[in-house]
């Protein structure tokens, strides 16, 4: 038992899994052996096998609340949310003082869209254990959904104070700061500099020369590092790139940090020369593997999003590295050489807000491949409904007092108009009602709002005449989808670079006239678009092309 515990503590998961597997083969009715096996398999990304082991442990150890809680957590990670809620609810009923179970239950509630229940579960966990850094990290996600960004940032700062090496909390802090409606680019970038001091600089001692041969006469080795080589929004931009690499010029490596593969993973494998599963490898081990592979250019596709491997890049395992696509802003790491962007996203003069050197592509920073099954562009909804419908498919974290004021003013100026807000943030009545009240405070009747969640959202887009982008953090993939469905949108060019995504897309498709530079100009452009149905119809017919 102690041997397995020691292996787990030092991260020797593969070795521990082998030992635990041998134990369950010899002692198939040992709940401890199954429990240990599940614990070792989970961080290796073998989540289906881990779930099986944890089910066996829970069956054999019905009174072991840790085994039951582990099962609930595994069910959550596997996407079996309702079953996870059932298991974890039983655990907290049997042991109301089990802080970890309350915290895990909060995660499951949040995934199910039960935000109020999630908040209560996290608060209970923190009441039981005020120093529970993980729960402080988790509750910040609830605050994000509720638009409580200051509270979210404070919770993340608390988690980091409790555990200074808590990488995930720091990633979440940087992610959340990007959405703050009232902080300057300089204020936000200061936190990225803090990240570099904590998690970048300590690894400079591991930097060493690279023995890559001259590129002349051979293919350039390019490695892509991502947790998202699966069905994920990045596919719309990454697939066109990988599928069009010239195999005579570039030799492609994919370092895939996947817990589960799917049909899209199979396609990704067909685009690359070398597929390297990296789940379960430490940052140091993966960095050494990349060095051994002789990668010339290493590309980060995740930034500070979930599952990133920035700790690998901090060790500088390739002579040239860059970040692109998955995050939308700087990583903060001085070890990464370039940030792939365009002039609209990172205008000249904004270099001080990037740890990397902005590498500005001409035209636009990406190409978009639409999803299958989106269907045809519809006729202009206003002709049938008799009023203009504005709309956005954004998550709640992007909606703030500035956007609500501006959107409310647009509704006031366009008689009879309505506003659709549709995303996964609005699965439950709590978040819907909270948003309605914020608009009511601006004098907008709730009858003019259509708030909800529909997936896929193609019919929602077919019912919208004009899109409204968020600010100061713009939307992303949904803006491409909006245009593809024939819907023009207005965007406010703000902070580099997440505050200029919408502008970069509009400039790339030749519609810079929909870019506003001030909030008042944003209102005027939206009202102007609404005032000419004939032009809207013409635009709608031509945008997809």
Coordinates of C-alpha atoms in Angstrom, one line a residue:
X1 CA 0.0 0.0 0.0
X2 CA 2.7 2.5 1.0
X3 CA 4.6 1.7 -2.2
X4 CA 1.6 2.6 -4.4
X5 CA 1.1 5.8 -2.3
X6 CA 4.7 6.8 -2.8
X7 CA 4.4 6.2 -6.6
X8 CA 1.3 8.4 -6.8
X9 CA 3.0 11.2 -4.8
X10 CA 6.0 11.3 -7.0
X11 CA 3.9 11.1 -10.2
X12 CA 5.1 7.6 -11.3
X13 CA 1.7 6.8 -12.6
X14 CA 2.6 4.3 -15.4
X15 CA 4.8 2.3 -12.9
X16 CA 2.0 2.5 -10.3
X17 CA -0.6 1.4 -12.8
X18 CA 1.4 -1.7 -13.7
X19 CA 1.8 -2.6 -10.1
X20 CA -1.9 -2.1 -9.3
X21 CA -2.9 -4.1 -12.4
X22 CA -0.8 -7.0 -11.2
X23 CA -2.5 -6.7 -7.8
X24 CA -6.0 -6.8 -9.3
X25 CA -5.1 -9.8 -11.4
X26 CA -4.0 -11.7 -8.2
X27 CA -6.6 -10.2 -5.8
X28 CA -9.6 -9.5 -8.0
X29 CA -11.8 -8.8 -4.9
X30 CA -9.4 -6.3 -3.4
X31 CA -11.2 -2.9 -3.3
X32 CA -8.0 -1.2 -2.4
X33 CA -6.2 -2.6 -5.5
X34 CA -9.0 -1.4 -7.8
X35 CA -9.0 1.9 -6.1
X36 CA -5.2 2.3 -6.6
X37 CA -5.5 1.3 -10.2
X38 CA -8.2 3.9 -10.9
X39 CA -6.1 6.6 -9.2
X40 CA -3.0 5.7 -11.4
X41 CA -4.9 5.4 -14.7
X42 CA -6.7 8.8 -14.4
X43 CA -3.7 11.1 -14.8
X44 CA -2.4 8.9 -17.6
X45 CA -5.5 9.9 -19.6
X46 CA -6.8 6.3 -19.6
X47 CA -10.2 7.6 -18.3
X48 CA -12.3 4.7 -19.6
X49 CA -10.2 2.2 -17.9
X50 CA -10.0 4.4 -14.8
X51 CA -13.8 4.6 -14.7
X52 CA -14.1 0.8 -14.8
X53 CA -11.5 0.5 -12.0
X54 CA -13.3 3.1 -9.9
X55 CA -16.7 1.4 -10.4
X56 CA -15.2 -1.9 -9.2
X57 CA -13.6 -0.2 -6.2
X58 CA -16.9 1.5 -5.3
X59 CA -18.8 -1.8 -5.6
X60 CA -16.2 -3.6 -3.4
X61 CA -15.9 -0.8 -0.9
X62 CA -19.5 0.5 -0.4
X63 CA -18.7 2.2 2.9
X64 CA -15.5 3.8 1.7
X65 CA -16.6 7.4 0.9
X66 CA -13.3 8.2 -0.8
X67 CA -13.9 5.4 -3.3
X68 CA -17.4 6.6 -3.9
X69 CA -16.2 10.2 -4.3
X70 CA -13.5 9.0 -6.7
X71 CA -16.2 7.3 -8.8
X72 CA -18.3 10.4 -8.9
X73 CA -15.3 12.5 -10.0
X74 CA -14.5 9.9 -12.7
X75 CA -18.1 9.9 -14.0
X76 CA -17.9 13.7 -14.2
X77 CA -14.7 13.6 -16.2
X78 CA -16.2 10.9 -18.5
X79 CA -19.2 13.1 -19.2
X80 CA -21.8 11.0 -17.3
X81 CA -23.0 14.1 -15.4
X82 CA -26.3 12.9 -14.1
X83 CA -24.8 9.7 -12.7
X84 CA -22.0 11.7 -11.2
X85 CA -24.5 14.0 -9.4
X86 CA -26.3 10.9 -8.1
X87 CA -23.2 9.3 -6.7
X88 CA -21.7 12.5 -5.2
X89 CA -25.1 13.5 -3.7
X90 CA -25.2 10.1 -1.9
X91 CA -21.6 10.7 -0.6
X92 CA -22.4 14.2 0.9
X93 CA -25.7 12.8 2.3
X94 CA -23.8 10.0 4.1
X95 CA -20.9 12.3 5.1
X96 CA -21.9 16.0 5.1
X97 CA -18.4 16.9 6.2
X98 CA -16.7 15.5 3.1
X99 CA -15.3 18.8 1.5
X100 CA -13.9 17.1 -1.6
X101 CA -17.2 15.5 -2.4
X102 CA -19.1 18.8 -2.1
X103 CA -16.5 20.4 -4.4
X104 CA -16.8 17.6 -7.0
X105 CA -20.6 17.8 -6.7
X106 CA -20.3 21.5 -7.5
X107 CA -18.4 20.7 -10.7
X108 CA -21.1 18.3 -11.8
X109 CA -23.9 20.7 -11.0
X110 CA -22.1 23.4 -13.0
X111 CA -21.7 21.2 -16.0
X112 CA -25.4 20.4 -15.8
X113 CA -26.1 24.2 -15.9
X114 CA -27.4 24.1 -12.3
X115 CA -25.4 27.2 -11.3
X116 CA -27.2 28.0 -8.0
X117 CA -26.6 24.4 -6.8
X118 CA -23.0 24.5 -7.9
X119 CA -22.4 27.7 -6.0
X120 CA -24.0 26.2 -2.8
X121 CA -21.9 23.1 -3.1
X122 CA -18.6 25.0 -3.5
X123 CA -19.6 27.4 -0.6
X124 CA -20.3 24.3 1.6
X125 CA -16.9 22.9 0.7
X126 CA -15.2 26.2 1.6
X127 CA -17.1 26.4 4.9
X128 CA -15.8 23.0 5.8
X129 CA -12.3 23.8 4.7
X130 CA -11.5 27.5 4.2
X131 CA -8.0 26.6 3.0
X132 CA -9.3 24.4 0.2
X133 CA -7.4 25.9 -2.8
X134 CA -9.1 23.7 -5.4
X135 CA -12.6 24.8 -4.3
X136 CA -11.6 28.4 -4.5
X137 CA -10.5 27.8 -8.0
X138 CA -13.7 26.0 -8.9
X139 CA -16.0 28.6 -7.4
X140 CA -14.4 31.3 -9.6
X141 CA -16.0 29.5 -12.6
X142 CA -19.5 30.1 -11.0
X143 CA -18.7 33.7 -10.5
X144 CA -17.6 34.0 -14.2
X145 CA -21.0 32.6 -15.3
X146 CA -22.8 35.1 -13.0
X147 CA -20.8 38.0 -14.3
X148 CA -19.0 38.5 -11.0
X149 CA -15.5 39.0 -12.4
X150 CA -14.1 40.8 -9.4
X151 CA -15.2 38.0 -7.1
X152 CA -13.8 35.4 -9.5
X153 CA -10.4 37.1 -9.6
X154 CA -10.4 37.4 -5.8
X155 CA -11.2 33.6 -5.5
X156 CA -8.4 32.7 -7.8
X157 CA -6.0 35.0 -6.0
X158 CA -7.0 33.2 -2.8
X159 CA -6.3 29.8 -4.4
X160 CA -2.9 30.9 -5.5
X161 CA -2.1 32.4 -2.1
X162 CA -3.0 29.0 -0.5
X163 CA -1.0 27.1 -3.1
X164 CA 1.7 29.2 -4.9
X165 CA 2.5 26.4 -7.3
X166 CA -1.2 26.0 -8.4
X167 CA -0.7 26.3 -12.1
X168 CA -4.3 25.7 -13.1
X169 CA -5.5 28.6 -10.8
X170 CA -3.0 30.9 -12.4
X171 CA -4.0 29.9 -15.9
X172 CA -7.6 30.6 -14.9
X173 CA -6.6 34.0 -13.4
X174 CA -5.0 35.1 -16.6
X175 CA -8.0 33.8 -18.6
X176 CA -10.4 35.7 -16.4
X177 CA -8.5 39.0 -16.4
X178 CA -8.9 39.1 -20.1
X179 CA -12.6 39.6 -19.7
X180 CA -12.5 42.3 -17.1
X181 CA -14.5 45.3 -18.5
X182 CA -12.5 48.0 -16.7
X183 CA -8.9 47.0 -16.6
X184 CA -6.3 48.4 -19.1
X185 CA -4.1 46.2 -21.2
X186 CA -1.2 47.2 -19.1
X187 CA -2.9 46.2 -15.9
X188 CA -3.7 42.8 -17.3
X189 CA -0.3 42.2 -18.8
X190 CA 1.3 42.8 -15.4
X191 CA -0.3 39.5 -14.3
X192 CA 1.2 37.8 -17.3
X193 CA 4.6 39.1 -16.2
X194 CA 3.9 37.7 -12.8
X195 CA 3.2 34.3 -14.4
X196 CA 6.6 34.5 -16.2
X197 CA 8.4 35.1 -12.9
X198 CA 6.7 32.2 -11.1
X199 CA 6.5 29.6 -13.9
X200 CA 8.8 30.7 -16.6
X201 CA 12.0 32.1 -15.2
X202 CA 12.6 29.1 -12.8
X203 CA 13.1 26.9 -15.9
X204 CA 15.7 29.0 -17.6
X205 CA 18.4 26.9 -16.0
X206 CA 17.1 24.0 -18.2
X207 CA 17.6 26.0 -21.5
X208 CA 20.4 24.6 -23.5
X209 CA 21.6 24.7 -27.1
X210 CA 19.8 22.8 -29.8
X211 CA 21.6 20.4 -32.1
X212 CA 19.3 20.7 -35.1
X213 CA 21.0 20.2 -38.4
X214 CA 20.8 22.9 -41.1
X215 CA 17.4 23.1 -42.7
X216 CA 18.9 23.2 -46.2
X217 CA 18.1 20.1 -48.2
X218 CA 15.7 18.6 -45.7
X219 CA 12.1 19.0 -44.5
X220 CA 11.5 21.4 -41.6
X221 CA 10.2 19.7 -38.5
X222 CA 7.2 21.5 -37.1
X223 CA 5.5 20.2 -33.9
X224 CA 2.1 21.2 -32.7
X225 CA 1.2 20.8 -29.0
X226 CA -2.5 20.7 -28.1
X227 CA -5.1 19.0 -25.8
X228 CA -7.7 19.7 -28.5
X229 CA -6.9 17.2 -31.4
X230 CA -10.6 16.2 -31.1
X231 CA -14.0 17.7 -31.6
X232 CA -13.3 21.2 -30.4
X233 CA -13.8 24.7 -31.8
X234 CA -10.2 24.9 -32.8
X235 CA -10.9 22.3 -35.5
X236 CA -12.4 25.0 -37.8
X237 CA -9.0 26.7 -38.0
X238 CA -6.5 23.9 -37.4
X239 CA -7.8 21.4 -39.9
X240 CA -7.4 23.8 -42.9
X241 CA -3.8 24.4 -41.8
X242 CA -2.7 20.8 -41.2
X243 CA -4.5 19.4 -44.2
X244 CA -2.7 21.9 -46.5
X245 CA 0.8 21.5 -45.3
X246 CA 3.2 20.7 -48.1
X247 CA 4.6 17.3 -47.1
X248 CA 7.7 17.9 -49.3
X249 CA 8.6 21.0 -47.2
X250 CA 7.3 20.3 -43.7
X251 CA 7.4 17.1 -41.5
X252 CA 4.6 17.5 -39.0
X253 CA 4.5 16.2 -35.4
X254 CA 1.4 16.3 -33.3
X255 CA 1.9 16.1 -29.5
X256 CA -1.6 15.2 -28.4
X257 CA -2.5 15.6 -24.8
X258 CA -5.8 13.7 -25.0
X259 CA -7.9 11.8 -22.5
X260 CA -10.2 10.5 -25.2
X261 CA -10.0 10.3 -28.9
X262 CA -12.9 10.7 -31.3
X263 CA -13.7 10.7 -35.0
X264 CA -12.0 14.0 -35.6
X265 CA -8.8 12.6 -33.9
X266 CA -8.7 10.0 -36.6
X267 CA -8.7 12.8 -39.2
X268 CA -6.0 14.7 -37.4
X269 CA -3.8 11.6 -37.4
X270 CA -4.1 11.4 -41.2
X271 CA -2.7 15.0 -41.6
X272 CA 0.6 14.5 -39.6
X273 CA 3.7 12.4 -40.1
X274 CA 4.2 11.6 -36.4
X275 CA 1.5 11.2 -33.8
X276 CA 2.8 11.4 -30.2
X277 CA 0.4 10.8 -27.3
X278 CA 1.6 13.0 -24.5
X279 CA -1.0 12.6 -21.7
X280 CA 0.7 11.4 -18.6
X281 CA 4.1 12.7 -19.6
X282 CA 5.5 15.3 -17.2
X283 CA 6.5 18.7 -18.7
X284 CA 10.2 17.7 -18.4
X285 CA 9.7 14.3 -20.0
X286 CA 7.7 15.8 -22.9
X287 CA 10.3 18.6 -23.4
X288 CA 13.0 15.9 -23.7
X289 CA 11.0 14.0 -26.2
X290 CA 10.6 17.1 -28.3
X291 CA 14.3 17.7 -28.2
X292 CA 15.0 14.1 -29.1
X293 CA 12.6 14.4 -32.1
X294 CA 14.7 17.4 -33.3
X295 CA 11.8 19.8 -33.7
X296 CA 12.7 23.0 -35.5
X297 CA 9.6 25.0 -34.8
X298 CA 7.2 24.2 -31.9
X299 CA 3.7 25.6 -31.9
X300 CA 1.5 26.1 -28.9
X301 CA -2.2 25.8 -29.7
X302 CA -3.7 26.2 -26.2
X303 CA -2.3 29.3 -24.4
X304 CA -3.8 29.3 -20.9
X305 CA -6.8 27.2 -21.7
X306 CA -7.5 23.8 -20.1
X307 CA -5.0 21.1 -20.7
X308 CA -2.2 23.4 -21.9
X309 CA 1.5 22.4 -21.8
X310 CA 3.1 25.8 -21.3
X311 CA 5.4 24.2 -18.8
X312 CA 7.0 22.4 -21.7
X313 CA 7.5 25.6 -23.7
X314 CA 9.0 27.2 -20.6
X315 CA 11.9 24.7 -20.9
X316 CA 12.5 25.8 -24.6
X317 CA 12.9 22.4 -26.1
X318 CA 13.0 23.7 -29.7
X319 CA 15.1 26.5 -31.3
X320 CA 12.0 28.4 -32.4
X321 CA 8.6 28.5 -30.8
X322 CA 5.3 30.3 -31.3
X323 CA 1.8 30.5 -30.0
X324 CA -1.3 30.6 -32.2
X325 CA -5.1 30.3 -32.2
X326 CA -6.3 28.4 -29.1
X327 CA -6.2 31.3 -26.7
X328 CA -6.2 34.7 -28.4
X329 CA -3.6 36.5 -26.4
X330 CA 0.0 36.3 -25.2
X331 CA 1.2 33.4 -23.1
X332 CA 3.4 35.7 -20.9
X333 CA 6.4 33.3 -21.4
X334 CA 9.6 34.8 -22.6
X335 CA 10.7 31.3 -23.7
X336 CA 8.2 31.5 -26.6
X337 CA 9.6 33.6 -29.5
X338 CA 6.6 34.6 -31.6
X339 CA 2.8 35.3 -31.3
X340 CA 1.2 34.6 -34.7
X341 CA -1.3 37.4 -35.4
X342 CA -2.2 40.2 -37.8
X343 CA -2.0 44.0 -37.7
X344 CA -5.6 44.5 -36.7
X345 CA -5.4 42.1 -33.7
X346 CA -2.0 43.4 -32.6
X347 CA -1.6 47.0 -34.0
X348 CA 1.8 48.6 -34.2
X349 CA 2.6 50.1 -30.8
X350 CA 1.1 47.2 -28.8
X351 CA 4.2 45.2 -28.6
X352 CA 4.7 46.0 -24.9
X353 CA 1.6 43.9 -24.2
X354 CA 3.1 40.7 -25.5
X355 CA 5.9 38.6 -24.1
X356 CA 6.5 37.2 -27.6
X357 CA 7.3 39.2 -30.7
X358 CA 4.0 39.7 -32.7
X359 CA 4.4 38.0 -36.0
X360 CA 1.8 39.7 -38.2
X361 CA 0.4 37.7 -41.1
X362 CA -0.8 39.8 -44.0
X363 CA -4.6 39.9 -44.4
X364 CA -5.8 37.8 -41.5
X365 CA -4.4 35.5 -38.9
X366 CA -6.5 32.4 -39.7
X367 CA -8.7 30.6 -42.2
X368 CA -12.1 29.2 -41.3
X369 CA -13.6 25.9 -42.3
X370 CA -17.3 25.7 -41.5
X371 CA -18.9 22.8 -39.7
X372 CA -20.9 20.3 -41.6
X373 CA -24.7 20.5 -41.5
X374 CA -25.1 24.2 -40.8
X375 CA -27.7 24.5 -43.6
X376 CA -28.7 27.3 -45.9
X377 CA -28.7 31.0 -45.2
X378 CA -32.3 32.1 -44.5
X379 CA -34.3 35.0 -45.8
X380 CA -34.1 38.1 -43.8
X381 CA -36.0 37.5 -40.6
X382 CA -37.2 41.1 -40.3
X383 CA -39.3 40.8 -43.4
X384 CA -41.4 38.0 -41.8
X385 CA -41.3 39.2 -38.2
X386 CA -41.9 42.8 -38.8
X387 CA -39.0 43.9 -36.5
X388 CA -35.2 43.8 -36.3
X389 CA -33.7 41.0 -34.3
X390 CA -30.2 41.6 -32.9
X391 CA -28.3 38.7 -31.5
X392 CA -25.2 37.2 -30.0
X393 CA -24.1 33.6 -29.2
X394 CA -21.8 34.6 -26.4
X395 CA -20.9 33.1 -23.0
X396 CA -22.0 35.1 -19.9
X397 CA -18.5 36.0 -18.9
X398 CA -18.3 38.4 -21.9
X399 CA -21.4 40.3 -21.0
X400 CA -20.8 43.3 -18.7
X401 CA -22.2 46.7 -17.7
X402 CA -20.7 48.3 -20.8
X403 CA -22.2 45.8 -23.3
X404 CA -25.6 45.9 -21.5
X405 CA -25.7 49.7 -21.6
X406 CA -24.8 49.8 -25.3
X407 CA -27.1 47.0 -26.4
X408 CA -29.9 48.6 -24.4
X409 CA -29.4 51.9 -26.1
X410 CA -29.5 50.2 -29.5
X411 CA -32.8 48.5 -28.6
X412 CA -34.2 51.9 -27.5
X413 CA -33.2 53.5 -30.8
X414 CA -34.6 50.8 -33.0
X415 CA -38.3 50.6 -32.4
X416 CA -39.8 47.2 -31.8
X417 CA -36.4 45.4 -32.0
X418 CA -35.5 42.4 -30.0
X419 CA -32.3 40.9 -28.7
X420 CA -31.4 37.2 -28.7
X421 CA -28.6 36.0 -26.3
X422 CA -28.0 32.3 -26.7
X423 CA -25.2 30.1 -25.3
X424 CA -24.4 27.3 -22.9
X425 CA -24.2 29.9 -20.1
X426 CA -28.0 30.2 -20.2
X427 CA -29.1 26.7 -19.6
X428 CA -30.9 27.5 -16.4
X429 CA -33.5 30.0 -15.3
X430 CA -31.2 31.5 -12.7
X431 CA -28.7 32.9 -15.2
X432 CA -31.4 33.9 -17.6
X433 CA -33.3 35.8 -14.9
X434 CA -30.2 37.5 -13.7
X435 CA -29.5 38.9 -17.2
X436 CA -33.1 40.0 -17.7
X437 CA -32.9 42.1 -14.5
X438 CA -29.7 43.8 -15.7
X439 CA -31.5 44.9 -18.9
X440 CA -34.6 45.9 -16.9
X441 CA -32.3 48.3 -14.9
X442 CA -31.5 49.9 -18.3
X443 CA -35.2 50.3 -19.1
X444 CA -35.5 47.3 -21.4
X445 CA -38.7 45.2 -21.0
X446 CA -38.1 41.5 -20.7
X447 CA -40.4 40.8 -23.6
X448 CA -37.7 42.2 -25.9
X449 CA -35.2 39.6 -24.8
X450 CA -34.9 36.0 -25.9
X451 CA -32.4 34.3 -23.6
X452 CA -31.6 30.6 -23.8
X453 CA -29.4 27.8 -25.0
X454 CA -29.8 25.9 -28.3
X455 CA -27.2 23.5 -29.7
X456 CA -26.4 23.5 -32.6
X457 CA -27.3 27.2 -32.9
X458 CA -27.9 27.4 -36.7
X459 CA -31.6 28.0 -36.5
X460 CA -31.0 30.7 -33.9
X461 CA -28.6 32.4 -36.3
X462 CA -31.2 32.1 -39.1
X463 CA -33.6 34.1 -36.9
X464 CA -31.1 37.0 -36.4
X465 CA -30.8 40.0 -38.6
X466 CA -27.7 41.8 -37.1
X467 CA -25.1 40.4 -34.8
X468 CA -23.6 42.3 -31.8
X469 CA -20.1 41.4 -30.8
X470 CA -19.0 41.6 -27.1
X471 CA -16.4 43.9 -25.7
X472 CA -13.8 44.4 -24.3
X473 CA -13.3 40.6 -24.9
X474 CA -14.8 39.8 -28.3
X475 CA -16.4 36.5 -29.3
X476 CA -14.4 34.1 -31.4
X477 CA -15.6 31.1 -33.5
X478 CA -19.2 32.2 -33.2
X479 CA -18.3 35.4 -35.2
X480 CA -17.2 33.3 -38.1
X481 CA -20.4 31.3 -37.8
X482 CA -22.5 34.4 -37.7
X483 CA -21.0 35.7 -40.9
X484 CA -21.2 32.3 -42.6
X485 CA -24.9 32.3 -41.9
X486 CA -25.3 35.7 -43.6
X487 CA -25.5 37.8 -40.5
X488 CA -23.4 41.0 -40.3
X489 CA -22.2 42.1 -36.9
X490 CA -20.8 45.2 -35.3
X491 CA -17.6 44.9 -33.3
X492 CA -15.7 47.4 -31.0
X493 CA -12.0 47.5 -31.6
X494 CA -10.5 47.5 -28.1
X495 CA -7.6 45.9 -26.2
X496 CA -5.1 43.8 -28.2
X497 CA -5.6 41.0 -28.9
X498 CA -8.8 39.4 -27.5
X499 CA -10.5 42.8 -27.8
X500 CA -9.8 43.0 -31.5
X501 CA -10.8 39.5 -32.7
X502 CA -14.0 40.7 -34.2
X503 CA -12.3 43.6 -35.9
X504 CA -9.6 41.3 -37.4
X505 CA -12.3 39.0 -38.8
X506 CA -14.3 41.9 -40.3
X507 CA -11.2 43.4 -41.9
X508 CA -10.2 40.0 -43.3
X509 CA -13.6 39.5 -45.1
X510 CA -13.6 43.1 -46.4
X511 CA -16.2 44.7 -44.1
X512 CA -14.1 47.1 -42.0
X513 CA -17.1 49.5 -42.1
X514 CA -18.7 47.4 -39.3
X515 CA -15.8 48.1 -36.9
X516 CA -16.4 50.7 -34.3
X517 CA -13.8 52.6 -32.4
X518 CA -16.0 53.9 -29.6
X519 CA -19.1 52.7 -27.8
X520 CA -21.2 55.5 -29.3
X521 CA -20.0 54.6 -32.8
X522 CA -20.9 51.0 -32.1
X523 CA -24.5 52.1 -31.3
X524 CA -24.6 54.3 -34.4
X525 CA -23.4 51.5 -36.7
X526 CA -25.9 49.0 -35.4
X527 CA -28.8 51.5 -35.7
X528 CA -27.6 52.3 -39.3
X529 CA -27.6 48.7 -40.3
X530 CA -31.1 48.2 -38.9
X531 CA -32.4 51.2 -40.9
X532 CA -31.9 49.6 -44.4
X533 CA -33.6 46.3 -44.9
X534 CA -32.8 46.2 -48.6
X535 CA -29.1 46.5 -47.9
X536 CA -29.4 43.9 -45.1
X537 CA -31.0 41.5 -47.5
X538 CA -28.2 42.1 -50.1
X539 CA -25.6 41.6 -47.4
X540 CA -27.2 38.4 -46.2
X541 CA -27.2 36.9 -49.6
X542 CA -23.5 37.6 -50.2
X543 CA -21.7 37.1 -46.9
X544 CA -21.3 33.3 -47.1
X545 CA -19.3 33.6 -50.3

